[in-house]
PDB file of C-alpha atoms (C1' of nucleotides) in Angstrom:
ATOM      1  CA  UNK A  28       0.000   0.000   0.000  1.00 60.00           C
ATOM      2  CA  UNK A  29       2.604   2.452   0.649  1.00 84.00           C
ATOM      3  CA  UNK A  30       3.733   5.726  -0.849  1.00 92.00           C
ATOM      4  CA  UNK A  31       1.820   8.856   0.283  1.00 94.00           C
ATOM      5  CA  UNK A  32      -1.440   8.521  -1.580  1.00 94.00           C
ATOM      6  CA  UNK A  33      -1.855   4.966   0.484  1.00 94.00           C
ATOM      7  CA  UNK A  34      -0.423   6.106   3.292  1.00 95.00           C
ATOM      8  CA  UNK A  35      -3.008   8.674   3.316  1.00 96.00           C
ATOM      9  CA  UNK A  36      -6.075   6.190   2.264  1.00 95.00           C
ATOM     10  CA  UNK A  37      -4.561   4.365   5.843  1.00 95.00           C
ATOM     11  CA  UNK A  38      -4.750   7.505   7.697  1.00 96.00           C
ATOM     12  CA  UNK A  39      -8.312   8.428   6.649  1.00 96.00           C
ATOM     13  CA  UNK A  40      -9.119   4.311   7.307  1.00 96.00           C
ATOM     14  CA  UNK A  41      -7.836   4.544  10.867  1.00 97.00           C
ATOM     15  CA  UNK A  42     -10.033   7.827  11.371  1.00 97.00           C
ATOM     16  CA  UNK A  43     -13.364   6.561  10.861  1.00 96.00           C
ATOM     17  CA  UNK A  44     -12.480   3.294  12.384  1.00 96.00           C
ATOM     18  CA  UNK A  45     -10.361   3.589  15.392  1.00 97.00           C
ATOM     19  CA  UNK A  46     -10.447   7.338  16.647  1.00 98.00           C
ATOM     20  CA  UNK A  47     -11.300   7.323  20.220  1.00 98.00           C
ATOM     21  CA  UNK A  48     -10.833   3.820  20.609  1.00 98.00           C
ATOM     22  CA  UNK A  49      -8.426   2.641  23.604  1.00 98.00           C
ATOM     23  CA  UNK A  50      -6.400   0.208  23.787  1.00 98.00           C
ATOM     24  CA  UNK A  51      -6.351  -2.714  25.972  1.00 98.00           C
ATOM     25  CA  UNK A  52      -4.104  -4.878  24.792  1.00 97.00           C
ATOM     26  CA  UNK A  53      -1.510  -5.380  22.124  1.00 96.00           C
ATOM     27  CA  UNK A  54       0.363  -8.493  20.611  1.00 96.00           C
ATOM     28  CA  UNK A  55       2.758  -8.775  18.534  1.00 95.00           C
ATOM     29  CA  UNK A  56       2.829 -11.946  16.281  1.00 94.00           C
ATOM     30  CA  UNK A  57       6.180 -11.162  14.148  1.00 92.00           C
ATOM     31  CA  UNK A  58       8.946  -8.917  16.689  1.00 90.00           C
ATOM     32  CA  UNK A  59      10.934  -7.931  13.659  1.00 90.00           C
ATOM     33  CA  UNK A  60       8.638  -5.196  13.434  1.00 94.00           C
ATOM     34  CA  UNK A  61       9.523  -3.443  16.791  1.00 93.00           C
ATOM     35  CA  UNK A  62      12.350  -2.769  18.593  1.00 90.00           C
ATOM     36  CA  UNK A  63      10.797  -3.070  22.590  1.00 92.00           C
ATOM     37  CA  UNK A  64       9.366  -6.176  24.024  1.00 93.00           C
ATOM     38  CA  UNK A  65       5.172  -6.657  24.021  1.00 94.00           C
ATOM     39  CA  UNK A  66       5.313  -6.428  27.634  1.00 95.00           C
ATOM     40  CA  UNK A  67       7.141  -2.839  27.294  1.00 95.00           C
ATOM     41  CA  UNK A  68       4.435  -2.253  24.177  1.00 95.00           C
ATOM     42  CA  UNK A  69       1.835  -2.404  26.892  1.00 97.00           C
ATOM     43  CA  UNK A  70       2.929  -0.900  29.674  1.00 97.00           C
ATOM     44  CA  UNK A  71       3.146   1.844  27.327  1.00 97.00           C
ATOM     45  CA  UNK A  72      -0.216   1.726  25.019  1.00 97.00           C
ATOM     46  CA  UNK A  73      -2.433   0.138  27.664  1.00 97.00           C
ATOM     47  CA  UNK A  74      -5.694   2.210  28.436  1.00 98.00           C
ATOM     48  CA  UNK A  75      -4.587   5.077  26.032  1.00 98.00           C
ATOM     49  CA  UNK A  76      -7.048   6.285  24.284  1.00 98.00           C
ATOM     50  CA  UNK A  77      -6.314   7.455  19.857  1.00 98.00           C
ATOM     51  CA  UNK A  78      -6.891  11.205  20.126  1.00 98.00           C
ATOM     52  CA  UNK A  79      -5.976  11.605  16.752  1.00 97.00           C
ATOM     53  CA  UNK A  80      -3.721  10.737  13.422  1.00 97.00           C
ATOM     54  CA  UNK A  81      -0.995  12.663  11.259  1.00 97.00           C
ATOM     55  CA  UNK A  82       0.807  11.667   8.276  1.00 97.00           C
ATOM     56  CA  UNK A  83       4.019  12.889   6.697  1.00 96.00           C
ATOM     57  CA  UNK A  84       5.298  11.282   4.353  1.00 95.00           C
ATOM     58  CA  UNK A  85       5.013   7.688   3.780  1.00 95.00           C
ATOM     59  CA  UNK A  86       4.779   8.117   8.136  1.00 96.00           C
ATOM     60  CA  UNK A  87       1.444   7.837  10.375  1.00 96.00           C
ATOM     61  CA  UNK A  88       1.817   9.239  13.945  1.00 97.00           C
ATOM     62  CA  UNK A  89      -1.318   8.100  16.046  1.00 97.00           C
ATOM     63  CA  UNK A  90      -1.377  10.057  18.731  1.00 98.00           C
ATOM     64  CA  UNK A  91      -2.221   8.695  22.140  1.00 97.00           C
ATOM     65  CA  UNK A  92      -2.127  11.795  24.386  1.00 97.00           C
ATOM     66  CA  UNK A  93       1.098  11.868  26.066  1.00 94.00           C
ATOM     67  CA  UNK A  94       2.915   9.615  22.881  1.00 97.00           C
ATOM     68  CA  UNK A  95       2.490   8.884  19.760  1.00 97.00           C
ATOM     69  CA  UNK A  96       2.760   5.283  18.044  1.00 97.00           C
ATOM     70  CA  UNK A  97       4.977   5.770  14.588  1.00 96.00           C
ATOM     71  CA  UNK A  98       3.438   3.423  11.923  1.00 96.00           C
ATOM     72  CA  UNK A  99       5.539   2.558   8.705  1.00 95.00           C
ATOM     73  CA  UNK A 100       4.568   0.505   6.094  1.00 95.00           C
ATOM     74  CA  UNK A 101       7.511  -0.732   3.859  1.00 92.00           C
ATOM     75  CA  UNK A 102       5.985  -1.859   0.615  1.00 90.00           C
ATOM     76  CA  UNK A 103       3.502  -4.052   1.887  1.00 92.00           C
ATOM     77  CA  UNK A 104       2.022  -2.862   4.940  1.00 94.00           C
ATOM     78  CA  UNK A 105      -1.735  -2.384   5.871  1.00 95.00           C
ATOM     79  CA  UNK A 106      -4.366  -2.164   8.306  1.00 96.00           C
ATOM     80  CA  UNK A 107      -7.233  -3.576   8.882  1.00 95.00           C
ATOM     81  CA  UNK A 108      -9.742  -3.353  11.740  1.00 96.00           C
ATOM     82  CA  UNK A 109     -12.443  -6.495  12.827  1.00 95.00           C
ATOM     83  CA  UNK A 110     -14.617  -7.644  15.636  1.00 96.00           C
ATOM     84  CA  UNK A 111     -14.096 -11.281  16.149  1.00 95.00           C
ATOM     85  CA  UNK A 112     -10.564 -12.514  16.593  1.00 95.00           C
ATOM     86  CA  UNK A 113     -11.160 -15.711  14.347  1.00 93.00           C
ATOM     87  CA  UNK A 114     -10.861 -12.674  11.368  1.00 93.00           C
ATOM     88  CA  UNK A 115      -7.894 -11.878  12.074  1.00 94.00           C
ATOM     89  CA  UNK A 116      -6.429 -11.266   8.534  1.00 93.00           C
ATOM     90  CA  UNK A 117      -3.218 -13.730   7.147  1.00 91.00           C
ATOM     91  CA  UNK A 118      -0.139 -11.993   7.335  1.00 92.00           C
ATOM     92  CA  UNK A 119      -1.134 -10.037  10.748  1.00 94.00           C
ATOM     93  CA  UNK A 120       1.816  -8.718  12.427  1.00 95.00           C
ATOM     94  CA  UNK A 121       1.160  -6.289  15.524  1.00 96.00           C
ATOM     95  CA  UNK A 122      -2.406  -6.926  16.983  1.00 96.00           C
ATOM     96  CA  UNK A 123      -4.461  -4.347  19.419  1.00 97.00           C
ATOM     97  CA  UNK A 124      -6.830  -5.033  20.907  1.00 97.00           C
ATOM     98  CA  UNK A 125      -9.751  -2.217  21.733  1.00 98.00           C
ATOM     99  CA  UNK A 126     -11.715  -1.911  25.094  1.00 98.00           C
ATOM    100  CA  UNK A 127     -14.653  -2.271  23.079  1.00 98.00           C
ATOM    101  CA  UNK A 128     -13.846  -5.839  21.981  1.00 97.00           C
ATOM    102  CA  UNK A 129     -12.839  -4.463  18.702  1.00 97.00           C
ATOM    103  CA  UNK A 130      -9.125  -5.464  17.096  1.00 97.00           C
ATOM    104  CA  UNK A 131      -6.902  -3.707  14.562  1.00 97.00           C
ATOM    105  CA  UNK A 132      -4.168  -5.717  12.746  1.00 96.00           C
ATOM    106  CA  UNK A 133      -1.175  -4.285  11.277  1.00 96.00           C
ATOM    107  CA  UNK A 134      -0.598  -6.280   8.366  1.00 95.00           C
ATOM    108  CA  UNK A 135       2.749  -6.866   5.993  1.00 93.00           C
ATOM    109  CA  UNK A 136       3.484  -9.781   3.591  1.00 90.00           C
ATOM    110  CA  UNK A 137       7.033  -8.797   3.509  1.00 86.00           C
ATOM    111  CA  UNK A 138       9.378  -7.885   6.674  1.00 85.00           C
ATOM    112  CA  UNK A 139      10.322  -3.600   6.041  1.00 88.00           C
ATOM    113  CA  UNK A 140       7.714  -2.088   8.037  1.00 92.00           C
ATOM    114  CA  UNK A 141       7.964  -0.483  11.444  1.00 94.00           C
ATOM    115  CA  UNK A 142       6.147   0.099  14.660  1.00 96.00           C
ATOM    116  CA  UNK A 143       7.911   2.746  17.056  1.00 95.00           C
ATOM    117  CA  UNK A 144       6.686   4.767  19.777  1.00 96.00           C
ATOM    118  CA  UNK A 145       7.999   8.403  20.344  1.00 96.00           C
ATOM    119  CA  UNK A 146       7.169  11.431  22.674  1.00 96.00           C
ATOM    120  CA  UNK A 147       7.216  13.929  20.116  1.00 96.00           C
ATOM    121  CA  UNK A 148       6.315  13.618  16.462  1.00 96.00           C
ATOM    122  CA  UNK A 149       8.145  16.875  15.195  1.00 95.00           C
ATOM    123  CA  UNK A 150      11.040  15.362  16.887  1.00 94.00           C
ATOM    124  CA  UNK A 151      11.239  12.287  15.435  1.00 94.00           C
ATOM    125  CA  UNK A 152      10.274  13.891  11.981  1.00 95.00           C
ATOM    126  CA  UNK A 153      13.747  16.078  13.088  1.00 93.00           C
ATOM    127  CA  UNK A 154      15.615  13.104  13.726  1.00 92.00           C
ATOM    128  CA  UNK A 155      15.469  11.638  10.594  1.00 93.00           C
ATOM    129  CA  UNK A 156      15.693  14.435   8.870  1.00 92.00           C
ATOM    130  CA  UNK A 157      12.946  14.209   6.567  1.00 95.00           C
ATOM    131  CA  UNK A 158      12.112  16.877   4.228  1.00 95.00           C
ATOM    132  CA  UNK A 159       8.879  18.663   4.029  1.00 96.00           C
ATOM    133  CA  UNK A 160       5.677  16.437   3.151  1.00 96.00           C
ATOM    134  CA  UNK A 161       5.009  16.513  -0.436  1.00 96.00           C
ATOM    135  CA  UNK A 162       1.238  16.872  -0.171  1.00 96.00           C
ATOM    136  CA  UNK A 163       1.773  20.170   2.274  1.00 96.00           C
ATOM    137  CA  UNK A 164       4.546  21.569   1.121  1.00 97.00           C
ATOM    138  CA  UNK A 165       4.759  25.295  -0.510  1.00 97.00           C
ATOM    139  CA  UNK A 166       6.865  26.168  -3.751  1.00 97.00           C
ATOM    140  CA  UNK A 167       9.014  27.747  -1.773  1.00 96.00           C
ATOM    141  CA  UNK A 168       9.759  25.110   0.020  1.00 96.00           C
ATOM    142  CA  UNK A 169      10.152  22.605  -2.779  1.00 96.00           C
ATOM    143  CA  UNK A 170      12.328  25.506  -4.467  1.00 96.00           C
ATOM    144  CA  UNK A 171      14.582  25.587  -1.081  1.00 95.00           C
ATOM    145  CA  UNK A 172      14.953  21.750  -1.013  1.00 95.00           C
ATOM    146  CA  UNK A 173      16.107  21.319  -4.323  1.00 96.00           C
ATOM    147  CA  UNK A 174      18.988  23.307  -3.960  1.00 93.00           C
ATOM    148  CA  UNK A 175      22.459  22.531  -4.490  1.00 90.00           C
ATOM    149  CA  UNK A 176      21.335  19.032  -5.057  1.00 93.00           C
ATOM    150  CA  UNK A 177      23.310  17.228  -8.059  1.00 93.00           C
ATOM    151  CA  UNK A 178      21.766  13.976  -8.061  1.00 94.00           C
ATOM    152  CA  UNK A 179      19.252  12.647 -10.808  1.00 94.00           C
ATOM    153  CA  UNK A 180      16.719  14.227 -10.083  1.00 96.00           C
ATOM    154  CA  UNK A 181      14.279  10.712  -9.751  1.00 95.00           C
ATOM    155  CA  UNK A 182      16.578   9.917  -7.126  1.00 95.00           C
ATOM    156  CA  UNK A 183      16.461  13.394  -5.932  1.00 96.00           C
ATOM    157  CA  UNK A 184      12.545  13.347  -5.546  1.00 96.00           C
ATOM    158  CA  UNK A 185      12.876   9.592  -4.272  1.00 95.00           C
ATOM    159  CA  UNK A 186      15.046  10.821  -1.128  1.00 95.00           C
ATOM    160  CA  UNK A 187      12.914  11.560   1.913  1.00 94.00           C
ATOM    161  CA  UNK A 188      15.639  13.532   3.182  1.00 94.00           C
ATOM    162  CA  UNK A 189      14.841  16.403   0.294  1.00 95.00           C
ATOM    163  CA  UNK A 190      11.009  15.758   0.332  1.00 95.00           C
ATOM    164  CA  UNK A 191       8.844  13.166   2.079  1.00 96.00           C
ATOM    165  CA  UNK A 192       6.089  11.230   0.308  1.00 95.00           C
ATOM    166  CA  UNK A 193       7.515  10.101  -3.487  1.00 95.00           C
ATOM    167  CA  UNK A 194       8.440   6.784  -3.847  1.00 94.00           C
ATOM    168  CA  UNK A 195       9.299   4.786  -7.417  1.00 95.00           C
ATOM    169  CA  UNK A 196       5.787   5.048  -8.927  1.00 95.00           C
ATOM    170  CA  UNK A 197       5.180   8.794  -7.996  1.00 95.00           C
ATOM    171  CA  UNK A 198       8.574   9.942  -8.749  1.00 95.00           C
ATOM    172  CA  UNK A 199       7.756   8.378 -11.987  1.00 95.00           C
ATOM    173  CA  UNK A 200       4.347   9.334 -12.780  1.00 96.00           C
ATOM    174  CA  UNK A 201       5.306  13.209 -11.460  1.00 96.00           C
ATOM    175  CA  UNK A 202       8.407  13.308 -13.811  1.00 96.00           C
ATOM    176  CA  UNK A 203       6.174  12.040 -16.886  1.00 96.00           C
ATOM    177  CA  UNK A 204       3.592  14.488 -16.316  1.00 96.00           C
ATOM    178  CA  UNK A 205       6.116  17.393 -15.915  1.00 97.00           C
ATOM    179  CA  UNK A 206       8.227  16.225 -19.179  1.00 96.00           C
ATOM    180  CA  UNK A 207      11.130  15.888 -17.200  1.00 96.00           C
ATOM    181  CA  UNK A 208      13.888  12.596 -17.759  1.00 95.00           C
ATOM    182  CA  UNK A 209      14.504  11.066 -15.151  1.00 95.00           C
ATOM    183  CA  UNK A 210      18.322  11.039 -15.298  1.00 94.00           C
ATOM    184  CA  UNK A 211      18.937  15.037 -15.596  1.00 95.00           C
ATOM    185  CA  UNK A 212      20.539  15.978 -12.967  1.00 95.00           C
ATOM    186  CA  UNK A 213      18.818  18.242 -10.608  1.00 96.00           C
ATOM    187  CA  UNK A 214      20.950  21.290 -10.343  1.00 95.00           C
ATOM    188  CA  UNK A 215      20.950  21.159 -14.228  1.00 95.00           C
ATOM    189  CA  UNK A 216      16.454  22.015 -13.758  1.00 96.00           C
ATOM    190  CA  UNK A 217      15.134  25.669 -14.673  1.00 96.00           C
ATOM    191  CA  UNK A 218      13.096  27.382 -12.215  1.00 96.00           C
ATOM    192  CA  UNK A 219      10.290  26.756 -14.662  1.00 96.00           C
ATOM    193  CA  UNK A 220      10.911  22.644 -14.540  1.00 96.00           C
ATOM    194  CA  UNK A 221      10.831  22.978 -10.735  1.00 97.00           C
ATOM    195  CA  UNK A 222       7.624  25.451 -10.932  1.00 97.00           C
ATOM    196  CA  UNK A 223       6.285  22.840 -13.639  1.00 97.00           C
ATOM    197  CA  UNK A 224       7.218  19.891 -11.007  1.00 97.00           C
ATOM    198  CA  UNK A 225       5.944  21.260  -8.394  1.00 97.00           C
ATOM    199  CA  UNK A 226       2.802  21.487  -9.838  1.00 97.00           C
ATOM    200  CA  UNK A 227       2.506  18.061 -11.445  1.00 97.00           C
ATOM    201  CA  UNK A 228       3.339  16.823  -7.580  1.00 97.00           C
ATOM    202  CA  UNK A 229       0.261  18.452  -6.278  1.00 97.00           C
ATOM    203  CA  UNK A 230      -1.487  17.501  -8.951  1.00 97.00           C
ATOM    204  CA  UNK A 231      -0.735  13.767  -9.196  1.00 96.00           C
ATOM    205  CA  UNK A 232      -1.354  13.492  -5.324  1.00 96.00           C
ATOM    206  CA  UNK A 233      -4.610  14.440  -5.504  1.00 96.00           C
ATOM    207  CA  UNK A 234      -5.525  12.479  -8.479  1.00 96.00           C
ATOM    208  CA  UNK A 235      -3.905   9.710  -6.382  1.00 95.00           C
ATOM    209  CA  UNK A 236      -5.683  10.215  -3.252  1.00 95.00           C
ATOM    210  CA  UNK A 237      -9.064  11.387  -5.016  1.00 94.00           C
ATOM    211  CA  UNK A 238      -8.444   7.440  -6.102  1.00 91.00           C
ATOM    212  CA  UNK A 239      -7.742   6.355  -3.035  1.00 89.00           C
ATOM    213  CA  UNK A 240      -4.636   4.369  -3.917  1.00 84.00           C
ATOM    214  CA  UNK A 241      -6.247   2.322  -6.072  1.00 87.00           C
ATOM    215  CA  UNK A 242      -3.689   2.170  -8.738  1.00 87.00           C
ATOM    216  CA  UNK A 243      -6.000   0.425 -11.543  1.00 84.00           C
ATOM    217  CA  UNK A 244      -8.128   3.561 -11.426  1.00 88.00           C
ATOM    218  CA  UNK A 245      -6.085   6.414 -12.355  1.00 91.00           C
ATOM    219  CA  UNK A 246      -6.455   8.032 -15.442  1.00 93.00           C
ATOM    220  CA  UNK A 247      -4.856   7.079 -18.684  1.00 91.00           C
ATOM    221  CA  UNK A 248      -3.019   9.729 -19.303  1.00 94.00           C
ATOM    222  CA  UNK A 249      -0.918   8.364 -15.911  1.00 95.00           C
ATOM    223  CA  UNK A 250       2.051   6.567 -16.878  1.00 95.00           C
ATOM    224  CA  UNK A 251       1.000   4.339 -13.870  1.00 94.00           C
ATOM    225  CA  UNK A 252      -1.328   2.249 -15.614  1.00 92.00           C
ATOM    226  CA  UNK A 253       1.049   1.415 -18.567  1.00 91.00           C
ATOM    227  CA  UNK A 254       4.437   0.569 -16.490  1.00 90.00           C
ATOM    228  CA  UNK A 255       4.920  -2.484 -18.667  1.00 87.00           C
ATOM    229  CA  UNK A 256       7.201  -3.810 -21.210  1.00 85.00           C
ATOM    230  CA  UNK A 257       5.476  -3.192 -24.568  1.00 83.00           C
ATOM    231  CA  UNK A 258       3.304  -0.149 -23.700  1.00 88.00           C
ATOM    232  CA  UNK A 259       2.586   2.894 -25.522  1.00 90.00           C
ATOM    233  CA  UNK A 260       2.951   6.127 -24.129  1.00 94.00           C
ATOM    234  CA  UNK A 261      -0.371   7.790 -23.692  1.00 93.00           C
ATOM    235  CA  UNK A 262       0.658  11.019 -25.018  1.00 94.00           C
ATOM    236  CA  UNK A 263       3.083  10.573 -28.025  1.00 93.00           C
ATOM    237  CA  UNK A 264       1.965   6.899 -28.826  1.00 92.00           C
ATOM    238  CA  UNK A 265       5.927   6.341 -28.679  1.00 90.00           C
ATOM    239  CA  UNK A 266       7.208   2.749 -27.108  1.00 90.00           C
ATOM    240  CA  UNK A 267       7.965   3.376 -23.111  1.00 92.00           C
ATOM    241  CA  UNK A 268      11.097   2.938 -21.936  1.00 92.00           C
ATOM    242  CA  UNK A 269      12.075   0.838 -18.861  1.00 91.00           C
ATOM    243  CA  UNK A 270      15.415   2.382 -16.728  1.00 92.00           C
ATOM    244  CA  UNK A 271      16.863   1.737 -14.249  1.00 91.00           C
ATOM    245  CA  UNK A 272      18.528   4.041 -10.988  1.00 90.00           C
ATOM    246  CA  UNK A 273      19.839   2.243  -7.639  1.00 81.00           C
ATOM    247  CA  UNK A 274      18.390  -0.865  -8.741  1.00 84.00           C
ATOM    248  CA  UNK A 275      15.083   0.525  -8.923  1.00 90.00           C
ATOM    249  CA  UNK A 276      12.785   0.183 -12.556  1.00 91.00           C
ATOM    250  CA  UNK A 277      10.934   2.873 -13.608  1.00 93.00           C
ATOM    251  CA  UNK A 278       9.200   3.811 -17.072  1.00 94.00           C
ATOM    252  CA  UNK A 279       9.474   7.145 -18.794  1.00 95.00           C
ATOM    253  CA  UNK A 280       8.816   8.447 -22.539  1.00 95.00           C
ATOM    254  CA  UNK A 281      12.111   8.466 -24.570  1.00 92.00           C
ATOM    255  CA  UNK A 282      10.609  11.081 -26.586  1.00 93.00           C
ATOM    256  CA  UNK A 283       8.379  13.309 -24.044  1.00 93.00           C
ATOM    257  CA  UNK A 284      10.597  13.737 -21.473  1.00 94.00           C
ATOM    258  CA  UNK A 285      13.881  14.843 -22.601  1.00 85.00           C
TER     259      UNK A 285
ATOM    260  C1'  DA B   1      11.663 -22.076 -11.331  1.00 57.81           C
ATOM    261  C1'  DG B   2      12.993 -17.555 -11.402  1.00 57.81           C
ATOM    262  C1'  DC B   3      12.305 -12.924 -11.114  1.00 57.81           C
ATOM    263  C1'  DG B   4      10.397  -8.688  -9.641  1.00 57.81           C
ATOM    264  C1'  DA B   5       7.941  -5.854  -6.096  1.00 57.81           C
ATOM    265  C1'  DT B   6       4.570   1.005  -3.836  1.00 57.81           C
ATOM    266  C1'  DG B   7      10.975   0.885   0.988  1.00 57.81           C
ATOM    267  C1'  DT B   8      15.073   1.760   3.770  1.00 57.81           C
ATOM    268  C1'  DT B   9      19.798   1.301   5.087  1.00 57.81           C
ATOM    269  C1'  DC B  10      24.621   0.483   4.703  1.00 57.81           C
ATOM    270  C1'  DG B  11      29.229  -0.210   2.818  1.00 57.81           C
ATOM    271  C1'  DC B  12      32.010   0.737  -1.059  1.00 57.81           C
ATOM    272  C1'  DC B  13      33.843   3.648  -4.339  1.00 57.81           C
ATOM    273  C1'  DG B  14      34.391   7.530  -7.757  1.00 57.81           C
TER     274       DG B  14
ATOM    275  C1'  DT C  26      30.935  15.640   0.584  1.00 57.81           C
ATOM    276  C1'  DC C  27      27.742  13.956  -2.433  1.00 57.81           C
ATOM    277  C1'  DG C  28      25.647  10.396  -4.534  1.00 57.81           C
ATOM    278  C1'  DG C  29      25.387   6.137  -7.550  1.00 57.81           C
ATOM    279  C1'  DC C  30      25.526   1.295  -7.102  1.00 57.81           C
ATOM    280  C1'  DG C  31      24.566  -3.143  -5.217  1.00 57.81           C
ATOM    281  C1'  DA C  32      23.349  -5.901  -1.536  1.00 57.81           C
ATOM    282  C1'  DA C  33      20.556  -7.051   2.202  1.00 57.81           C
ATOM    283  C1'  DC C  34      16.207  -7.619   4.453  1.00 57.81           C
ATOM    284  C1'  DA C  35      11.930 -11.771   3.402  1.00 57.81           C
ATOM    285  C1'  DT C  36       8.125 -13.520   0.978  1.00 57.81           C
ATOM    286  C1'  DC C  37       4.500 -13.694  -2.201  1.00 57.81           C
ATOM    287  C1'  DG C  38       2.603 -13.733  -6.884  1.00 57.81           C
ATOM    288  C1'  DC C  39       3.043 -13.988 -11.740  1.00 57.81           C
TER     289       DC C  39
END
DNA sequence: AGCGATGTTCGCCG
DNA sequence: TCGGCGAACATCGC
C-alpha cells in the first residue's frame, strides 16, 4: 500500500475506524517489526485512548495523548480493523486489541515495516531528517529543497531527506507528467521545470488520493497504468522505456521527457 | 523455477 | 561531501 497517496487512504481508514478507541491490549505476532518487548508495548499503550492521526510522508503518527505510536509501512504494509478474533487477517503482524472488543491488525506480507513509539512527532520527523511532506509543502519550500542538489533528479525526488512522500511510482508518474527525464541531474532544472514539477506533484497526489490508492483507477493519461514492457505512451503513442537508478525500474517516454 | 515488487539502510567507491 | 551502485532484508505472486 505504501507511498503517500496509500499512506493517506490508511490515515483516513484509521479515522473513521479507530479514533477514540483505547487500547487494551496489544500483541505482537512477528517482533521484527519493533524494537521493545510486548510487555514494554503495553505498559506503554495500555488504556490510552487514539486522540488523533498525522501523516508525513510515507509516516502515520497516532497520537495517544502523552505519545504517539509511529506506523511505517515498507511496501507491503496495511491495516485492517475487525470484531471477532477468528478474522484476524493472514499476514497479521502487531495486533491491538480495543476496550470495546474491537481489534486492529497491522498487516505486511514482507518484513520492512515499522512500529515505534515516540514522545514527540516533530522530533522524530527532526531526527530523521525528513524533508517537508510533499502533499503540504509550498513552492518555496520545494524551491529551497532542491537546492544545491546534483543527483538525478528521480533519485532526488525519491530521497525523503529532500522531500517526504515520493516513492518509485510517484517519482515516476510526477516526472512524466512534468516532461522531465529522469536522469537530468537536478541542479541542471530551470526554475520553470521545478515550478512545472511542483505542480505536477500536487497535482498527481490528488488524483492519487481522489483514487484512493487504487492504482487500476487512475487516469490514462498516468504513466501508472502502462508501467509495462510493450506499452505505448499515452501522449506521443511512442514505445515506453524501462530504466533503471539504484536498482530501482521505472518507465518514462524516450521522446516526451527529454 | 525464477524474477520482480509502492521501501530503507549500509558499505564501497568515484 | 555527495551520490550512484549493489546488496541485504523476506516472501509472495506472476
Amino acid at each position: 500500500m505504501p507511498e503517500l497517496a496509500e499512506v493517506e487512504q490508511l490515515k483516513n481508514y484509521l479515522l473513521k475506524c479507530c479514533i477514540n478507541k483505547t487500547i487494551n491490549k496489544v500483541l505482537i505476532r512477528d517482533e521484527n517489526f519493533l524494537e521493545i518487548s510486548e510487555t514494554e508495548l503495553n505498559k506503554t499503550l495500555k488504556n490510552k485512548r487514539i486522540e488523533s492521526i498525522q501523516r508525513h510522508g510515507k509516516y502515520l503518527f497516532v497520537d495517544i495523548g502523552n505519545k504517539f505510536i509511529v506506523l511505517h509501512f515498507g511496501m507491503t504494509g496495511d491495516v485492517q480493523t475487525f470484531k471477532n478474533i477468528k478474522n484476524e487477517p493472514k499476514f497479521s503482524k502487531v495486533l491491538f486489541k480495543f476496550t470495546d472488543g474491537s481489534f486492529l491488525s497491522y498487516i505486511s506480507i514482507r518484513k520492512f515495516g515499522k512500529i515505534l513509539i515516540t514522545n514527540n512527532a516533530e522530533q522524530f520527523i527532526e531526527n530523521r531528517k525528513f524533508g517537508p511532506d510533499a502533499l503540504k509543502m509550498s513552492l518555496n519550500e520545494f524551491q529551497n529543497a532542491l537546492k544545491r542538489r546534483s543527483a538525478y533528479i528521480k533519485s532526488t525526488l525519491m530521497n525523503q531527506e529532500v522531500i517526504a512522500g515520493l516513492g518509485n511510482l510517484y517519482s515516476d508518474e510526477v516526472l512524466y507528467q512534468s516532461k522531465i527525464f529522469p536522469k537530468k541531474k537536478t541542479n541542471l532544472l530551470t526554475k520553470d521545470d521545478i515550478e512545472n514539477l511542483f505542480n505536477c506533484i500536487k497535482s498527481v497526489l490528488k488524483v492519487a488520493i481522489d483514487k484512493k490508492g487504487h492504482l487500476e483507477q487512475y487516469p490514462q493519461n498516468f504513466i501508472i497504468p502502462h508501467r509495462d514492457l510493450e506499452e505505448k505512451c499515452p501522449r506521443c503513442n511512442g514505445i515506453l522505456t524501462r530504466y533503471e537508478i539504484s536498482g530501482r525500474h521505472g518507465f518514462y517516454c524516450g521522446k516526451c521527457q527529454k
